[in-house]
Amino acid sequence: MFIDQAIQFVIDEVESPALEHPQLEEEYKNKVKRSKILVHRMKKVGDLARYLKRFEIVPQIGDPKRKLYDRFKALGLKTYEDLYSEFASTFAHATDDVTVLDDFVIGQEYSSWDISIFSQTYDTQSGIYLIGDEPKYQAIFIKATFSDGKYPNEWIEKYDVLKYYMFSLRSVFKSEYKYNKAIIDSPKYGTPIYVFEKQNEKCSLKGIYQYVKDEHDSSDGSRWFILNKVNSFETQKVVTQNEYDQEVNKQVSKSKRRSRGDRRNRLQEADKVPSTVTVTSTQFVRNGDVIVEVLERSRGICEECKRPAPFLRRDFTPYLEVHHVKPLSEGGEDTVENAIAVCPNCHRAAHHAADIITVTAAIIMDAEKVLITKRRDEGSTSGLWEFPGGKTEGHESLEQCLRREIKEELNINIRVRKYFRESVFQSEKATYRIMAFFAKLISGDIQLNVHDEAKWVDIADLNQYSFLPADVTFVQSLQKRLSKTTQ
């Protein structure tokens, strides 16, 4: 890469000779060391050329910067001032390769060096960076920290609304200060505000924000900005896969809070052809041998649910996906031992499923009556009624689970019919997902093995019984269905 060659060129020509010179004082060597750290952080030749161009003109006599130049000359060392023209000539083919605003991807992580190099301040300690020329700046970069301090920044709504303290001098806050004025004037000039959340050495670009207002605390004179995030899909900027997913989920959450009428009106006005956004991601280079070995080991059977692959590939081999038990992103190894072959459903579940306990429930019908059971006097749920069923075991299907549970609990055989609906219930110990199916009794006499009582009840009378909280949803749905059929 040209940048590696360019960095080595600067080290060989200026920095190494200076650091190795026995007569150069430590104070000057320390300056060279700091510069060397910066040079090593460069990612593009054009950025390094911009940095060196700062030394194109020799400092005037009396300028403090002249001391380093004069000392180098006295020892016969090449200076940065000597280097620039030679560097520009040697790497002329690459000096146009510079970092631009569009190189910053929403959701990506950067270092303070990346930000300071792009802003050409070369100061990693700043919190606000003004990109371009005033007053119409190209962009404003904000590096926000949220650690405890006298004036801690704060997410009012995480990643959507930011409270960010103004630049201050000796705890004096003034909107006239250059950095603060730039933010306040940003709406007038259409200047985007890029917000980076700084944690340790990493600065994650959370998005592009707009200035809304500034507020103050009269008790201590502190002032801060309120900044709102712009929908990442509307910025026309490249986003990471994670940012894309978060933005979609945010839109879904907003939609859920709207009324159905409002949602349908919006759908009438919505564009039928969606716009596009560029999404970038970093992928691990997978070992093809691991993939083939794991797939052959599975023999076409999902190693999680133990079911055959749901369909065949175009080459007629079973479609399964290779999943790493310990994710590669968490230091997992790309080995046969750390991988399993799974169906698409189990693969998605491995990445996205909530930690829940799956339970089945049987809505056993006989005309307009339904079978309900009363819990024994044990624990906080004693005496409450429920629709019989129980937890899944191993890799059995929901239907298999329901038939087994009803046989164990009531000593009867049922035919599981169509799926009814689900209910999610969260207790202090766990979260339960109860999957209810309609069922029909086909043989056997009811024998109570785990309940105190069982009875056939008219659906219309279900309100007369106290049900488990998770089963109330089923009661309401059954009665709603009944009311529709009787109208």
XYZ file of C-alpha atoms in Angstrom:
487
model
C 0.000 0.000 0.000
C 1.207 3.498 -0.882
C 0.428 4.843 2.589
C 2.783 2.318 4.189
C 5.529 3.366 1.804
C 4.822 7.038 2.468
C 4.950 6.611 6.246
C 8.211 4.690 6.000
C 9.624 7.408 3.766
C 9.014 10.061 6.443
C 10.472 7.832 9.165
C 13.589 6.992 7.187
C 14.269 10.519 5.980
C 13.543 12.559 9.118
C 12.384 10.757 12.214
C 14.758 7.811 12.582
C 17.932 9.881 11.909
C 16.792 12.446 14.492
C 15.877 9.891 17.161
C 19.144 8.027 16.647
C 21.372 11.127 16.714
C 23.436 11.103 19.918
C 23.656 14.882 20.197
C 19.963 15.756 19.767
C 18.478 16.751 23.115
C 15.541 14.833 24.641
C 13.171 17.783 24.432
C 13.547 17.743 20.645
C 13.404 13.956 20.426
C 10.139 14.017 22.355
C 8.670 16.347 19.732
C 9.792 13.973 17.011
C 8.260 11.033 18.874
C 4.894 12.796 19.088
C 5.020 13.555 15.396
C 5.951 9.947 14.642
C 2.858 8.720 16.516
C 0.704 10.999 14.369
C 2.396 9.948 11.137
C 1.756 6.282 11.975
C -1.970 7.029 12.341
C -2.289 8.268 8.763
C -4.476 6.119 6.504
C -4.130 7.968 3.205
C -1.157 9.503 1.415
C -3.027 12.745 0.805
C -3.667 13.171 4.541
C 0.041 12.761 5.255
C 0.870 15.246 2.481
C -1.488 17.794 4.062
C 0.229 17.358 7.404
C 3.716 17.806 5.925
C 2.584 20.855 3.943
C 2.231 22.665 7.279
C 6.057 22.640 7.355
C 6.474 23.870 3.770
C 7.448 27.359 4.910
C 10.436 27.713 7.260
C 9.409 29.458 10.521
C 10.626 33.019 10.888
C 13.501 33.811 13.197
C 12.093 34.361 16.670
C 9.185 31.969 16.124
C 9.313 29.256 18.855
C 8.943 26.615 16.120
C 12.201 27.849 14.626
C 14.224 26.353 17.495
C 13.627 22.768 16.329
C 14.428 23.694 12.741
C 17.681 25.451 13.706
C 18.788 22.574 15.936
C 18.200 20.023 13.162
C 20.206 22.174 10.745
C 23.057 22.595 13.238
C 23.352 18.797 13.488
C 23.063 18.266 9.738
C 19.646 16.559 10.036
C 16.927 16.743 7.397
C 13.859 18.674 8.602
C 10.178 18.353 7.795
C 10.581 21.629 5.878
C 13.226 19.966 3.701
C 11.065 16.889 3.241
C 7.786 18.288 1.904
C 8.778 19.059 -1.701
C 10.591 15.726 -2.030
C 7.602 13.872 -0.526
C 5.140 15.665 -2.837
C 7.252 14.734 -5.855
C 7.827 11.094 -4.832
C 4.175 10.406 -4.060
C 2.562 12.800 -6.560
C 0.469 9.933 -7.942
C -1.265 9.442 -4.556
C -1.467 12.860 -2.889
C -5.033 13.344 -4.136
C -6.092 10.352 -2.040
C -7.400 12.147 1.037
C -10.056 11.386 3.632
C -13.367 13.011 2.706
C -16.593 13.493 4.642
C -18.307 10.599 2.870
C -15.636 8.233 4.222
C -17.298 8.466 7.642
C -19.892 5.694 7.912
C -22.768 5.996 10.392
C -22.390 3.243 12.983
C -18.663 2.741 12.347
C -15.961 3.126 14.999
C -13.101 5.598 14.644
C -10.232 6.867 16.756
C -9.612 10.381 18.010
C -6.661 10.407 15.609
C -8.983 9.750 12.635
C -11.115 12.724 13.618
C -8.253 15.098 14.334
C -6.411 14.163 11.119
C -9.519 14.747 8.992
C -10.157 18.096 10.687
C -6.436 18.955 10.210
C -6.180 20.118 13.830
C -4.039 17.115 14.874
C -5.379 17.629 18.397
C -6.962 14.523 19.904
C -8.111 16.309 23.074
C -10.779 18.534 21.542
C -14.481 17.849 21.904
C -15.678 19.905 18.918
C -14.044 19.994 15.475
C -15.025 22.499 12.794
C -14.589 21.066 9.297
C -13.996 23.585 6.505
C -14.100 27.356 6.557
C -16.326 29.600 8.635
C -19.051 30.567 8.741
C -20.472 27.923 6.379
C -18.636 24.890 7.666
C -18.720 21.637 5.731
C -19.522 19.743 8.941
C -19.153 19.886 12.699
C -17.762 16.862 14.527
C -18.689 16.395 18.176
C -16.847 13.856 20.315
C -19.136 13.196 23.284
C -18.032 11.518 26.497
C -20.512 10.434 29.149
C -18.260 9.726 32.103
C -18.871 11.349 35.451
C -17.633 14.908 35.698
C -18.703 18.402 36.523
C -20.677 18.699 33.274
C -21.581 15.174 32.105
C -23.221 14.903 28.681
C -26.406 12.855 28.585
C -28.591 10.902 26.187
C -32.094 12.261 26.846
C -33.374 9.601 24.442
C -30.616 7.124 23.729
C -28.975 7.944 20.401
C -31.948 10.125 19.387
C -31.763 13.219 21.611
C -28.454 14.431 23.041
C -27.744 16.932 25.805
C -24.240 18.209 25.032
C -22.477 20.877 27.071
C -21.168 23.945 25.312
C -17.486 24.678 24.944
C -16.365 26.660 27.984
C -13.240 28.434 29.217
C -12.577 28.079 32.937
C -16.231 27.046 33.451
C -17.468 30.157 31.665
C -20.038 29.329 28.969
C -20.621 31.789 26.138
C -22.614 31.254 22.973
C -20.233 33.683 21.230
C -17.312 31.264 21.448
C -16.408 30.032 17.957
C -17.333 26.382 18.529
C -20.656 27.204 20.176
C -21.604 29.803 17.568
C -20.930 27.292 14.792
C -23.408 24.839 16.320
C -26.043 27.501 16.957
C -25.691 28.782 13.377
C -25.684 25.286 11.857
C -29.411 25.332 10.874
C -28.900 28.613 9.005
C -26.098 27.160 6.895
C -27.371 23.584 6.739
C -24.246 22.305 8.487
C -24.541 18.645 9.541
C -23.411 17.758 13.064
C -21.680 14.388 13.306
C -21.873 12.968 16.841
C -19.305 10.413 17.995
C -19.797 8.593 21.293
C -16.344 8.217 22.867
C -15.676 5.171 25.034
C -12.041 4.612 25.957
C -10.125 4.882 22.665
C -13.098 4.212 20.382
C -15.353 6.877 18.901
C -18.539 5.421 17.442
C -20.330 7.614 14.907
C -23.927 7.561 16.166
C -25.355 9.637 13.366
C -25.970 13.107 12.012
C -27.766 15.513 14.323
C -29.491 18.884 14.160
C -29.310 21.740 16.634
C -32.714 22.275 18.286
C -32.044 24.740 21.096
C -29.690 25.566 23.933
C -30.564 25.647 27.622
C -28.867 26.812 30.791
C -28.710 26.301 34.535
C -28.863 29.640 36.305
C -27.410 28.166 39.502
C -23.976 27.467 38.020
C -24.098 29.252 34.669
C -23.673 26.056 32.661
C -25.150 25.872 29.165
C -25.821 22.989 26.841
C -27.197 22.117 23.429
C -30.154 19.881 22.635
C -29.396 17.936 19.450
C -31.839 15.652 17.625
C -30.740 12.773 15.434
C -31.689 12.831 11.766
C -33.183 9.609 10.380
C -30.098 7.841 9.001
C -32.046 6.797 5.889
C -32.666 10.459 5.061
C -29.023 11.541 5.303
C -27.939 9.855 2.059
C -24.919 8.575 3.993
C -23.471 5.073 4.114
C -24.496 3.125 7.223
C -23.338 -0.074 8.867
C -25.558 -3.154 8.951
C -26.105 -2.610 12.672
C -27.199 1.006 12.130
C -29.518 -0.119 9.324
C -31.143 -2.719 11.592
C -31.524 -0.218 14.438
C -33.129 2.360 12.151
C -35.607 -0.194 10.766
C -36.476 -1.341 14.299
C -36.984 2.281 15.336
C -39.421 2.824 12.458
C -41.286 -0.359 13.408
C -41.527 0.791 17.038
C -42.963 4.144 15.945
C -45.493 2.359 13.739
C -46.630 0.164 16.631
C -47.391 3.259 18.708
C -49.679 4.664 16.023
C -53.340 3.800 15.710
C -54.363 1.425 12.968
C -56.277 4.236 11.274
C -53.247 6.526 11.287
C -51.048 3.716 10.003
C -53.412 2.935 7.142
C -53.646 6.610 6.154
C -49.863 6.778 6.042
C -49.770 3.647 3.897
C -52.113 5.276 1.397
C -49.696 8.196 0.999
C -46.467 6.169 1.145
C -44.268 5.606 -1.901
C -44.827 2.169 -3.364
C -41.215 1.940 -4.563
C -38.760 2.205 -1.648
C -35.679 4.388 -1.700
C -32.259 2.824 -1.224
C -29.424 3.188 1.253
C -25.855 1.934 1.016
C -24.985 -0.503 3.799
C -21.459 -1.582 4.599
C -20.287 -4.392 6.849
C -17.103 -6.153 7.864
C -17.096 -9.912 7.426
C -14.794 -12.639 8.643
C -13.025 -14.672 5.964
C -14.570 -18.099 6.496
C -12.697 -21.371 6.051
C -14.408 -23.331 3.293
C -13.122 -26.644 4.669
C -14.888 -25.995 7.981
C -18.173 -25.308 6.189
C -18.003 -28.496 4.095
C -16.952 -30.698 7.024
C -19.763 -29.448 9.265
C -22.401 -29.830 6.542
C -21.256 -33.376 5.749
C -21.268 -34.254 9.445
C -24.911 -33.169 9.727
C -26.067 -35.517 6.934
C -28.788 -33.022 6.053
C -30.250 -32.892 9.585
C -30.358 -29.639 11.582
C -28.069 -30.197 14.560
C -30.299 -27.988 16.728
C -33.918 -29.039 16.089
C -32.985 -32.468 14.632
C -35.274 -31.958 11.643
C -34.356 -32.460 7.969
C -33.201 -29.430 6.010
C -36.309 -27.455 4.936
C -35.428 -27.550 1.225
C -32.678 -28.451 -1.259
C -30.187 -26.129 -2.875
C -30.088 -25.823 -6.629
C -27.387 -28.484 -6.669
C -29.848 -30.756 -4.788
C -27.883 -30.754 -1.519
C -29.768 -30.119 1.774
C -29.928 -26.423 2.685
C -28.388 -25.894 6.115
C -26.301 -22.983 7.404
C -23.093 -23.204 9.429
C -23.338 -21.376 12.763
C -20.491 -20.745 15.218
C -21.423 -21.731 18.767
C -19.111 -19.052 20.156
C -19.406 -16.152 17.697
C -16.311 -15.145 15.744
C -16.966 -11.551 16.847
C -16.504 -12.698 20.453
C -13.247 -14.539 19.815
C -14.744 -17.853 18.732
C -12.612 -20.062 16.489
C -13.467 -20.931 12.896
C -13.194 -24.662 13.536
C -15.347 -27.746 13.030
C -15.566 -28.137 16.808
C -17.010 -24.625 17.247
C -19.591 -24.919 14.465
C -22.918 -26.637 13.895
C -25.154 -27.051 10.850
C -28.590 -25.538 11.438
C -31.758 -24.813 9.497
C -32.508 -21.131 8.708
C -35.102 -20.970 11.491
C -32.714 -22.238 14.167
C -29.960 -19.992 12.806
C -32.145 -16.919 13.165
C -33.203 -18.030 16.616
C -29.564 -18.423 17.666
C -28.903 -14.781 16.779
C -32.174 -13.068 17.640
C -34.365 -15.205 19.912
C -35.236 -13.949 23.385
C -34.443 -16.139 26.379
C -37.857 -17.698 26.955
C -39.526 -20.910 28.059
C -41.961 -22.286 25.491
C -45.210 -23.728 26.832
C -48.155 -25.273 24.992
C -51.844 -25.029 25.879
C -54.796 -27.044 24.579
C -58.132 -25.417 23.787
C -60.085 -28.684 23.892
C -63.527 -27.963 22.468
C -66.821 -29.822 22.583
C -69.469 -27.782 20.785
C -69.533 -24.435 22.646
C -67.838 -25.829 25.745
C -64.130 -25.839 26.503
C -62.150 -27.921 28.993
C -60.416 -25.957 31.774
C -58.401 -27.223 34.733
C -57.795 -25.896 38.220
C -54.287 -25.793 39.697
C -53.533 -27.593 42.910
C -52.917 -25.690 46.135
C -49.213 -25.108 45.491
C -47.448 -21.744 45.290
C -48.785 -18.394 44.158
C -50.892 -19.863 41.336
C -52.865 -22.330 43.454
C -56.587 -22.316 42.838
C -56.337 -20.525 39.501
C -57.771 -22.003 36.325
C -55.903 -22.637 33.093
C -56.060 -24.355 29.758
C -54.083 -27.594 30.213
C -50.664 -28.080 28.640
C -46.992 -27.801 29.565
C -43.377 -27.081 28.630
C -41.655 -28.462 25.562
C -38.902 -31.009 26.104
C -35.888 -31.669 23.927
C -36.569 -31.250 20.223
C -40.201 -32.307 20.173
C -42.641 -30.276 18.098
C -45.326 -28.151 19.740
C -47.972 -30.674 18.696
C -45.971 -33.587 20.122
C -45.487 -31.673 23.364
C -49.188 -30.943 23.680
C -50.261 -34.547 23.104
C -47.699 -35.787 25.627
C -48.609 -33.219 28.293
C -52.362 -33.847 28.026
C -51.799 -37.584 28.290
C -49.591 -37.129 31.370
C -51.867 -34.622 33.098
C -55.347 -35.880 32.201
C -54.826 -39.422 30.860
C -56.674 -38.615 27.630
C -55.676 -38.635 23.974
C -56.275 -35.566 21.825
C -56.026 -34.607 18.199
C -54.194 -31.306 17.867
C -55.972 -29.130 15.342
C -55.165 -25.619 14.091
C -53.041 -23.066 15.915
C -55.092 -20.580 17.971
C -52.773 -17.816 19.250
C -49.980 -17.098 21.699
C -49.546 -15.261 24.990
C -46.305 -13.922 26.460
C -46.051 -13.738 30.233
C -43.115 -12.498 32.312
C -42.727 -13.572 35.919
C -39.977 -12.770 38.385
C -38.170 -15.972 37.411
C -38.585 -16.229 33.646
C -40.444 -15.223 30.493
C -42.958 -17.703 29.098
C -44.349 -17.974 25.587
C -47.609 -19.954 25.695
C -48.621 -21.398 22.316
C -52.300 -22.433 22.222
C -53.861 -24.895 19.777
C -57.420 -26.016 19.282
C -57.758 -29.722 20.079
C -60.356 -32.494 20.200
C -60.655 -35.320 22.720
C -60.517 -38.598 20.804
C -60.209 -41.241 23.576
C -59.841 -41.851 27.301
C -61.518 -40.720 30.496
C -60.242 -37.682 32.376
C -58.034 -38.571 35.322
C -56.566 -35.758 37.416
C -52.824 -36.283 37.871
C -51.614 -32.720 38.504
C -54.819 -30.689 38.894
C -57.503 -30.386 41.582
C -60.399 -30.109 39.189
C -61.375 -30.217 35.501
C -64.649 -29.121 33.974
C -66.355 -28.358 30.698
C -67.472 -24.738 30.652
C -69.480 -22.641 28.227
C -67.215 -20.094 26.573
C -69.666 -17.377 27.571
C -69.176 -18.303 31.245
C -65.362 -18.231 31.307
C -65.397 -14.807 32.996
C -66.772 -16.449 36.120
C -63.436 -18.180 36.739
C -60.093 -16.758 37.897
C -57.472 -17.694 35.304
C -53.698 -17.562 35.280
C -52.599 -14.146 33.919
C -51.070 -15.783 30.851
C -54.359 -17.515 29.998
C -56.564 -14.421 30.250
C -55.581 -13.554 26.667
C -57.042 -16.862 25.471
C -60.265 -16.300 27.399
C -60.737 -12.877 25.837
C -60.043 -14.166 22.327
C -62.436 -17.122 22.700
C -65.247 -14.856 23.901
C -64.567 -12.396 21.101
C -64.828 -15.217 18.558
C -68.084 -16.350 20.170
C -69.625 -12.888 20.012
C -68.866 -12.664 16.284
C -70.519 -16.020 15.557
C -73.651 -15.137 17.495
C -74.229 -11.746 15.867
